[in-house]
mmCIF file of C-alpha atoms and ligand atoms in Angstrom:
data_model
loop_
_atom_site.group_PDB
_atom_site.id
_atom_site.type_symbol
_atom_site.label_atom_id
_atom_site.label_comp_id
_atom_site.label_asym_id
_atom_site.label_seq_id
_atom_site.Cartn_x
_atom_site.Cartn_y
_atom_site.Cartn_z
ATOM 1 C CA MET A 1 15.320 6.221 -9.561
ATOM 2 C CA LEU A 2 13.653 2.672 -10.741
ATOM 3 C CA GLU A 3 13.809 1.456 -7.308
ATOM 4 C CA ARG A 4 12.158 3.854 -5.568
ATOM 5 C CA LEU A 5 9.663 4.077 -8.656
ATOM 6 C CA GLN A 6 9.108 0.077 -7.778
ATOM 7 C CA LYS A 7 8.458 0.705 -3.804
ATOM 8 C CA LYS A 8 6.281 3.185 -3.922
ATOM 9 C CA TRP A 9 3.778 1.027 -6.442
ATOM 10 C CA ASN A 10 4.591 -2.470 -5.245
ATOM 11 C CA VAL A 11 5.582 -4.262 -9.005
ATOM 12 C CA SER A 12 7.366 -6.312 -9.826
ATOM 13 C CA GLY A 13 10.824 -5.233 -12.316
ATOM 14 C CA LEU A 14 8.979 -7.030 -15.368
ATOM 15 C CA ARG A 15 6.383 -4.903 -14.470
ATOM 16 C CA LEU A 16 7.512 -1.671 -14.255
ATOM 17 C CA VAL A 17 9.079 -1.635 -17.373
ATOM 18 C CA LEU A 18 5.954 -2.264 -19.005
ATOM 19 C CA ILE A 19 4.315 0.690 -17.288
ATOM 20 C CA ILE A 20 7.385 3.106 -17.706
ATOM 21 C CA ALA A 21 6.910 1.676 -21.769
ATOM 22 C CA ILE A 22 3.324 2.389 -21.955
ATOM 23 C CA PHE A 23 3.904 6.017 -19.951
ATOM 24 C CA ALA A 24 6.175 6.325 -23.178
ATOM 25 C CA ILE A 25 3.883 5.350 -25.716
ATOM 26 C CA GLY A 26 0.512 7.083 -24.333
ATOM 27 C CA GLY A 27 2.534 10.074 -23.920
ATOM 28 C CA SER A 28 4.463 9.628 -27.922
ATOM 29 C CA LEU A 29 0.851 8.721 -28.921
ATOM 30 C CA THR A 30 -0.576 12.069 -27.311
ATOM 31 C CA GLY A 31 1.501 14.772 -28.164
ATOM 32 C CA TYR A 32 0.943 13.169 -32.332
ATOM 33 C CA ALA A 33 -2.892 13.736 -31.998
ATOM 34 C CA GLY A 34 -2.046 16.789 -30.577
ATOM 35 C CA LYS A 35 0.136 17.791 -33.493
ATOM 36 C CA LYS A 36 -2.613 16.402 -35.136
ATOM 37 C CA LEU A 37 -5.424 18.477 -33.982
ATOM 38 C CA ILE A 38 -3.192 21.815 -34.142
ATOM 39 C CA ASN A 39 -2.568 21.347 -37.467
ATOM 40 C CA LEU A 40 -6.218 19.819 -38.413
ATOM 41 C CA PHE A 41 -7.783 22.916 -37.293
ATOM 42 C CA ASN A 42 -4.764 25.312 -38.083
ATOM 43 C CA ILE A 43 -4.401 26.436 -34.928
ATOM 44 C CA GLU A 44 -1.896 29.983 -34.055
ATOM 45 C CA LYS A 45 0.005 29.736 -31.258
ATOM 46 C CA GLY A 46 -1.853 31.221 -28.106
ATOM 47 C CA VAL A 47 -5.174 31.199 -26.424
ATOM 48 C CA LEU A 48 -6.251 28.338 -28.556
ATOM 49 C CA TRP A 49 -2.942 26.713 -27.808
ATOM 50 C CA VAL A 50 -3.451 26.461 -24.845
ATOM 51 C CA ILE A 51 -6.284 24.895 -24.840
ATOM 52 C CA VAL A 52 -5.630 22.359 -27.139
ATOM 53 C CA TYR A 53 -2.357 21.348 -24.133
ATOM 54 C CA ILE A 54 -4.847 21.320 -21.073
ATOM 55 C CA LEU A 55 -7.233 19.099 -23.621
ATOM 56 C CA LEU A 56 -4.429 16.555 -24.327
ATOM 57 C CA ILE A 57 -3.301 16.505 -20.508
ATOM 58 C CA THR A 58 -7.001 15.834 -19.016
ATOM 59 C CA ILE A 59 -8.690 13.845 -22.099
ATOM 60 C CA ILE A 60 -6.307 12.721 -24.668
ATOM 61 C CA TRP A 61 -3.223 11.435 -22.364
ATOM 62 C CA PRO A 62 -5.992 9.704 -19.868
ATOM 63 C CA PHE A 63 -7.162 7.639 -22.948
ATOM 64 C CA ALA A 64 -3.818 7.324 -24.710
ATOM 65 C CA VAL A 65 -2.114 5.176 -21.443
ATOM 66 C CA LEU A 66 -6.008 3.213 -20.396
ATOM 67 C CA ILE A 67 -5.599 2.006 -24.562
ATOM 68 C CA VAL A 68 -1.556 1.216 -24.824
ATOM 69 C CA SER A 69 -2.185 -0.186 -21.359
ATOM 70 C CA LEU A 70 -4.750 -2.906 -22.252
ATOM 71 C CA PRO A 71 -2.366 -5.024 -24.466
ATOM 72 C CA PHE A 72 0.489 -4.694 -22.068
ATOM 73 C CA GLY A 73 -2.776 -6.277 -19.221
ATOM 74 C CA GLN A 74 -1.068 -3.078 -17.061
ATOM 75 C CA PHE A 75 -5.014 -1.619 -17.785
ATOM 76 C CA SER A 76 -6.184 -1.565 -13.620
ATOM 77 C CA PHE A 77 -3.161 -0.497 -12.829
ATOM 78 C CA PHE A 78 -3.271 2.607 -15.339
ATOM 79 C CA LYS A 79 -6.762 3.016 -13.601
ATOM 80 C CA ASN A 80 -6.350 2.733 -10.654
ATOM 81 C CA TYR A 81 -3.528 5.679 -11.473
ATOM 82 C CA ILE A 82 -5.851 8.087 -13.325
ATOM 83 C CA LEU A 83 -8.364 8.037 -10.789
ATOM 84 C CA ARG A 84 -5.883 8.467 -8.329
ATOM 85 C CA ILE A 85 -5.135 12.017 -9.399
ATOM 86 C CA GLY A 86 -8.710 12.307 -10.196
ATOM 87 C CA VAL A 87 -9.157 12.046 -6.453
ATOM 88 C CA LYS A 88 -6.086 14.351 -5.924
ATOM 89 C CA LEU A 89 -7.568 17.414 -7.790
ATOM 90 C CA GLY A 90 -10.437 17.108 -6.815
ATOM 91 C CA VAL A 91 -12.292 15.387 -10.267
ATOM 92 C CA PHE A 92 -13.508 12.669 -8.114
ATOM 93 C CA SER A 93 -15.126 12.946 -4.932
ATOM 94 C CA ARG A 94 -12.793 9.986 -2.719
ATOM 95 C CA GLU A 95 -16.372 8.458 -1.290
ATOM 96 C CA SER A 96 -17.907 7.776 -4.156
ATOM 97 C CA GLY A 97 -14.875 7.498 -6.921
ATOM 98 C CA VAL A 98 -17.557 9.524 -9.154
ATOM 99 C CA HIS A 99 -17.234 12.385 -11.163
ATOM 100 C CA SER A 100 -18.319 15.498 -9.006
ATOM 101 C CA ASN A 101 -20.474 16.494 -11.510
ATOM 102 C CA GLU A 102 -23.278 13.660 -11.461
ATOM 103 C CA THR A 103 -24.232 14.216 -14.996
ATOM 104 C CA GLY A 104 -21.112 13.437 -15.176
ATOM 105 C CA PRO A 105 -18.985 9.569 -16.087
ATOM 106 C CA GLN A 106 -20.166 7.405 -13.020
ATOM 107 C CA LEU A 107 -16.826 5.494 -12.617
ATOM 108 C CA SER A 108 -16.887 2.556 -10.275
ATOM 109 C CA THR A 109 -13.563 2.304 -7.871
ATOM 110 C CA LYS A 110 -15.723 -0.982 -5.753
ATOM 111 C CA ASP A 111 -13.180 -2.668 -8.238
ATOM 112 C CA PRO A 112 -10.932 -4.838 -5.498
ATOM 113 C CA GLN A 113 -7.915 -5.099 -7.408
ATOM 114 C CA LEU A 114 -8.026 -1.356 -7.361
ATOM 115 C CA THR A 115 -8.787 -0.695 -3.630
ATOM 116 C CA THR A 116 -5.834 -0.473 -0.935
ATOM 117 C CA HIS A 117 -6.282 -2.781 2.024
ATOM 118 C CA ILE A 118 -5.105 -2.127 5.376
ATOM 119 C CA ALA A 119 -4.250 -3.972 8.169
ATOM 120 C CA ILE A 120 -4.743 -1.615 11.359
ATOM 121 C CA PHE A 121 -2.349 -3.700 14.021
ATOM 122 C CA ALA A 122 -3.518 -2.266 17.874
ATOM 123 C CA SER A 123 -3.433 -4.126 21.061
ATOM 124 C CA GLY A 124 -5.424 -1.749 23.098
ATOM 125 C CA ALA A 125 -8.701 0.578 23.478
ATOM 126 C CA GLY A 126 -9.112 1.358 19.540
ATOM 127 C CA SER A 127 -9.674 5.489 19.560
ATOM 128 C CA ASN A 128 -7.530 6.040 16.804
ATOM 129 C CA ALA A 129 -8.772 3.076 15.329
ATOM 130 C CA GLN A 130 -12.113 3.597 15.267
ATOM 131 C CA LYS A 131 -11.094 6.889 13.874
ATOM 132 C CA ILE A 132 -9.087 5.662 10.983
ATOM 133 C CA ILE A 133 -11.933 3.127 10.205
ATOM 134 C CA ASP A 134 -14.848 6.238 10.442
ATOM 135 C CA HIS A 135 -12.432 8.239 7.775
ATOM 136 C CA PHE A 136 -12.476 5.827 5.087
ATOM 137 C CA ARG A 137 -15.996 3.904 5.464
ATOM 138 C CA HIS A 138 -17.044 5.340 1.934
ATOM 139 C CA HIS A 139 -13.692 6.114 0.705
ATOM 140 C CA SER A 140 -13.430 4.892 -3.257
ATOM 141 C CA LEU A 141 -9.822 3.904 -2.928
ATOM 142 C CA ILE A 142 -9.014 2.265 0.264
ATOM 143 C CA ARG A 143 -9.706 0.456 2.623
ATOM 144 C CA ILE A 144 -10.229 -0.983 6.210
ATOM 145 C CA SER A 145 -10.466 -4.758 5.420
ATOM 146 C CA LEU A 146 -8.637 -6.078 8.254
ATOM 147 C CA ILE A 147 -8.237 -6.047 12.843
ATOM 148 C CA VAL A 148 -5.250 -7.474 14.032
ATOM 149 C CA CYS A 149 -4.590 -7.233 17.715
ATOM 150 C CA ASN A 150 -2.390 -9.448 20.263
ATOM 151 C CA LYS A 151 -4.824 -8.660 23.381
ATOM 152 C CA PRO A 152 -7.946 -10.862 23.678
ATOM 153 C CA GLY A 153 -10.540 -8.519 25.580
ATOM 154 C CA ALA A 154 -8.920 -5.191 23.991
ATOM 155 C CA GLY A 155 -11.613 -2.542 22.842
ATOM 156 C CA VAL A 156 -10.443 -2.591 19.380
ATOM 157 C CA LEU A 157 -11.583 -6.273 19.196
ATOM 158 C CA ALA A 158 -14.783 -5.324 19.887
ATOM 159 C CA ILE A 159 -14.608 -2.415 17.453
ATOM 160 C CA ALA A 160 -13.842 -4.409 14.865
ATOM 161 C CA GLY A 161 -17.149 -6.556 15.693
ATOM 162 C CA LYS A 162 -19.266 -3.840 15.778
ATOM 163 C CA GLU A 163 -17.812 -2.732 12.571
ATOM 164 C CA ASN A 164 -17.910 -5.446 11.041
ATOM 165 C CA ILE A 165 -14.284 -5.735 9.945
ATOM 166 C CA PRO A 166 -12.342 -9.078 10.422
ATOM 167 C CA SER A 167 -10.085 -9.276 13.263
ATOM 168 C CA ILE A 168 -7.347 -11.542 14.259
ATOM 169 C CA LEU A 169 -6.354 -12.237 17.635
ATOM 170 C CA ILE A 170 -2.093 -13.701 17.394
ATOM 171 C CA ASP A 171 -0.195 -15.465 18.661
ATOM 172 C CA LYS A 172 3.025 -14.594 20.108
ATOM 173 C CA GLU A 173 5.084 -17.880 19.320
ATOM 174 C CA LYS A 174 3.967 -17.740 15.381
ATOM 175 C CA PHE A 175 4.229 -13.915 15.027
ATOM 176 C CA PHE A 176 7.999 -13.505 16.582
ATOM 177 C CA ARG A 177 9.387 -17.395 15.197
ATOM 178 C CA GLY A 178 6.890 -17.999 12.911
ATOM 179 C CA ASP A 179 5.842 -16.752 9.842
ATOM 180 C CA ALA A 180 4.080 -13.795 11.483
ATOM 181 C CA TYR A 181 0.719 -14.063 9.405
ATOM 182 C CA VAL A 182 2.472 -12.782 6.020
ATOM 183 C CA PRO A 183 0.304 -15.453 4.227
ATOM 184 C CA GLU A 184 -2.449 -14.511 6.165
ATOM 185 C CA LEU A 185 -2.697 -11.016 4.978
ATOM 186 C CA LYS A 186 -1.359 -11.306 1.514
ATOM 187 C CA GLU A 187 -4.567 -14.044 1.462
ATOM 188 C CA ARG A 188 -6.363 -11.195 2.108
ATOM 189 C CA GLY A 189 -5.185 -8.721 -0.687
ATOM 190 C CA ILE A 190 -3.757 -6.390 2.404
ATOM 191 C CA SER A 191 -0.623 -4.159 1.297
ATOM 192 C CA PHE A 192 -0.579 -1.489 4.262
ATOM 193 C CA ILE A 193 -0.669 -1.691 7.157
ATOM 194 C CA VAL A 194 -1.193 0.532 10.436
ATOM 195 C CA LEU A 195 0.159 0.525 13.409
ATOM 196 C CA ALA A 196 -2.322 2.423 15.989
ATOM 197 C CA GLY A 197 -0.965 1.447 19.719
ATOM 198 C CA PHE A 198 0.152 -1.530 18.670
ATOM 199 C CA LEU A 199 2.964 -2.789 22.112
ATOM 200 C CA TRP A 200 4.592 -5.670 19.393
ATOM 201 C CA LYS A 201 7.634 -4.999 17.962
ATOM 202 C CA ILE A 202 7.897 -5.809 14.605
ATOM 203 C CA PRO A 203 9.561 -8.647 13.471
ATOM 204 C CA SER A 204 11.646 -8.807 10.455
ATOM 205 C CA ALA A 205 9.031 -11.376 8.357
ATOM 206 C CA LEU A 206 6.883 -8.328 8.414
ATOM 207 C CA THR A 207 8.982 -6.153 7.419
ATOM 208 C CA LYS A 208 9.986 -7.849 4.556
ATOM 209 C CA ALA A 209 6.794 -8.593 2.872
ATOM 210 C CA PHE A 210 5.706 -4.962 3.440
ATOM 211 C CA PRO A 211 8.338 -2.693 2.894
ATOM 212 C CA GLY A 212 7.896 0.365 3.542
ATOM 213 C CA LYS A 213 4.071 -0.228 3.714
ATOM 214 C CA ILE A 214 3.953 0.017 7.706
ATOM 215 C CA ILE A 215 3.898 3.397 9.302
ATOM 216 C CA ASN A 216 3.028 3.855 13.032
ATOM 217 C CA ILE A 217 1.696 6.350 15.090
ATOM 218 C CA HIS A 218 4.306 7.693 18.238
ATOM 219 C CA PRO A 219 2.464 9.616 20.726
ATOM 220 C CA ALA A 220 5.245 12.052 20.863
ATOM 221 C CA LEU A 221 7.687 13.906 18.781
ATOM 222 C CA LEU A 222 10.505 11.219 18.238
ATOM 223 C CA PRO A 223 13.189 10.825 18.198
ATOM 224 C CA LYS A 224 12.728 11.966 22.214
ATOM 225 C CA TYR A 225 11.075 9.904 23.650
ATOM 226 C CA GLY A 226 11.187 6.404 21.884
ATOM 227 C CA GLY A 227 12.640 3.265 22.327
ATOM 228 C CA LYS A 228 12.059 0.071 23.964
ATOM 229 C CA GLY A 229 9.367 0.808 27.344
ATOM 230 C CA MET A 230 8.388 4.044 25.579
ATOM 231 C CA TYR A 231 4.521 3.559 25.355
ATOM 232 C CA GLY A 232 1.185 5.664 26.060
ATOM 233 C CA ARG A 233 1.685 6.969 30.298
ATOM 234 C CA PHE A 234 5.294 6.360 30.200
ATOM 235 C CA VAL A 235 6.167 8.200 28.011
ATOM 236 C CA HIS A 236 3.810 11.475 28.727
ATOM 237 C CA GLU A 237 5.498 10.922 32.128
ATOM 238 C CA ALA A 238 8.314 11.793 30.951
ATOM 239 C CA VAL A 239 8.032 13.909 29.300
ATOM 240 C CA ILE A 240 6.527 16.107 32.193
ATOM 241 C CA ALA A 241 9.392 15.193 34.611
ATOM 242 C CA ALA A 242 12.013 16.933 31.951
ATOM 243 C CA GLY A 243 10.259 19.481 32.214
ATOM 244 C CA ASP A 244 9.614 19.986 28.613
ATOM 245 C CA LYS A 245 7.260 22.950 27.045
ATOM 246 C CA GLU A 246 5.931 21.165 24.475
ATOM 247 C CA SER A 247 5.452 17.304 22.949
ATOM 248 C CA GLY A 248 3.148 16.040 20.359
ATOM 249 C CA ILE A 249 2.963 12.939 18.275
ATOM 250 C CA THR A 250 4.832 11.295 15.177
ATOM 251 C CA ILE A 251 3.741 9.172 12.429
ATOM 252 C CA HIS A 252 6.913 7.449 10.454
ATOM 253 C CA TYR A 253 7.546 4.174 8.947
ATOM 254 C CA VAL A 254 8.536 1.649 10.741
ATOM 255 C CA ASP A 255 11.086 -0.454 10.909
ATOM 256 C CA GLU A 256 12.931 -3.304 12.853
ATOM 257 C CA ILE A 257 14.330 -1.117 15.350
ATOM 258 C CA TYR A 258 11.667 -0.091 17.388
ATOM 259 C CA ASP A 259 10.574 4.327 16.704
ATOM 260 C CA HIS A 260 13.006 4.360 14.445
ATOM 261 C CA GLY A 261 11.772 5.167 11.123
ATOM 262 C CA LYS A 262 11.781 7.634 8.771
ATOM 263 C CA ILE A 263 9.426 10.532 9.872
ATOM 264 C CA ILE A 264 6.491 11.165 7.834
ATOM 265 C CA PHE A 265 4.586 13.648 10.113
ATOM 266 C CA GLN A 266 5.188 15.282 12.808
ATOM 267 C CA ASP A 267 2.504 17.811 15.213
ATOM 268 C CA LYS A 268 3.130 19.812 18.418
ATOM 269 C CA CYS A 269 1.073 20.584 21.859
ATOM 270 C CA ILE A 270 2.295 22.541 24.583
ATOM 271 C CA VAL A 271 2.820 21.256 28.012
ATOM 272 C CA LEU A 272 1.746 23.493 30.598
ATOM 273 C CA PRO A 273 3.330 23.118 34.372
ATOM 274 C CA THR A 274 0.009 22.121 35.346
ATOM 275 C CA ASP A 275 -0.163 19.329 32.951
ATOM 276 C CA THR A 276 -0.294 15.988 34.545
ATOM 277 C CA PRO A 277 0.050 12.621 32.486
ATOM 278 C CA ASP A 278 -3.888 11.732 31.900
ATOM 279 C CA THR A 279 -4.188 15.301 31.123
ATOM 280 C CA LEU A 280 -1.271 15.689 28.089
ATOM 281 C CA ALA A 281 -2.597 12.401 26.886
ATOM 282 C CA GLN A 282 -5.732 13.614 26.019
ATOM 283 C CA LYS A 283 -4.396 16.139 23.887
ATOM 284 C CA ILE A 284 -2.200 13.984 22.388
ATOM 285 C CA HIS A 285 -4.492 11.670 21.303
ATOM 286 C CA GLU A 286 -6.810 14.423 19.935
ATOM 287 C CA LEU A 287 -4.118 15.072 17.714
ATOM 288 C CA GLU A 288 -3.596 11.435 16.680
ATOM 289 C CA HIS A 289 -7.349 11.852 15.638
ATOM 290 C CA LYS A 290 -6.966 15.413 13.805
ATOM 291 C CA ASN A 291 -4.024 14.442 11.789
ATOM 292 C CA PHE A 292 -3.275 9.955 11.659
ATOM 293 C CA PRO A 293 -6.716 9.741 8.880
ATOM 294 C CA ALA A 294 -5.587 12.182 6.950
ATOM 295 C CA VAL A 295 -1.825 11.794 6.955
ATOM 296 C CA ILE A 296 -2.482 8.051 6.225
ATOM 297 C CA GLU A 297 -4.840 8.704 2.586
ATOM 298 C CA LYS A 298 -2.313 11.281 1.693
ATOM 299 C CA LEU A 299 0.373 9.350 1.680
ATOM 300 C CA LEU A 300 -1.459 5.793 -0.197
ATOM 301 C CA LEU A 301 -2.721 8.267 -2.775
ATOM 302 C CA LYS A 302 0.614 9.827 -3.234
HETATM 303 C C1 LIG B 401 -2.297 6.448 21.299
HETATM 304 O O1 LIG B 401 -1.546 7.090 21.790
HETATM 305 C C2 LIG B 401 -0.689 6.026 20.263
HETATM 306 O O2 LIG B 401 -0.094 7.015 20.140
HETATM 307 C C3 LIG B 401 -0.114 4.852 20.921
HETATM 308 O O3 LIG B 401 -1.183 4.414 21.306
HETATM 309 C C4 LIG B 401 -2.263 4.800 21.505
HETATM 310 C C5 LIG B 401 -3.002 4.597 20.933
HETATM 311 O O4 LIG B 401 -4.645 4.475 21.307
HETATM 312 N N1 LIG B 401 0.559 4.723 20.370
HETATM 313 P P1 LIG B 401 -6.037 3.757 21.321
HETATM 314 O O5 LIG B 401 -6.013 2.518 21.689
HETATM 315 O O6 LIG B 401 -5.972 4.224 19.920
HETATM 316 O O7 LIG B 401 -6.521 4.888 21.791
#
């Protein structure tokens, strides 16, 4: 349980202890404040109680943990935590991070410490990369900060140039037998990696440096049609040759085995007898474009 939290929040053991202590102290303070309020105004059980509880959870608790987090040096974690809950509940807009009521408090979320910086790894045209960039262009908490490509001249590099996103063209030797570009990624504050049509296997140096923080999209319903050599057109040809009535997309975590990590999301489409690898590829791309950015956002705001 603690290990899972540590992974989820990407914090050291000591920091996790501090965070749990802040939750406990903040919670106790909130309870104490609630009791005081109830006694002060002599509130009877009933509707007013419910109002006090709503007030406690929505206002007093966030304030309590933010204040307690200050002396522990964990303010940015809790600001981010509360902001994420706010975005999820629709209290803060995901574009600006400001209160949806324009006269309300203006919370600037352009603080780089509060932002999740994503690196997109791609080898091809980059239509998925483009959709992801579009989706997060004005996002307050998530930014596409780097494009990583292994193929000179790939369309995704032109997209990076047009979008003013830094890109790295990676070298095979350094990627597989060197440091796998971990220092470059860490220096740029990258904390999440999205593979969007990246054709090289991910070395263990990278999966170890980003445990549970690398996801991939595969153009079929895994575990079918996965593994080495199963990419792009080859997948669609195999699906049609097998006479399958449906295909789809799989978004999954990445481990050291091709197309193997835990499945996060799948969506299906019908394969008609008249479908060719090209028409099926088009259907799959539509599914990918519709779902991939939203799944990434959901995962990161979890
Ligand atoms: C996608 O179909 C994806 O599933 C696969 O590679 C393709 C990339 O397409 N892994 P694009 O470069 O994003 O257009």
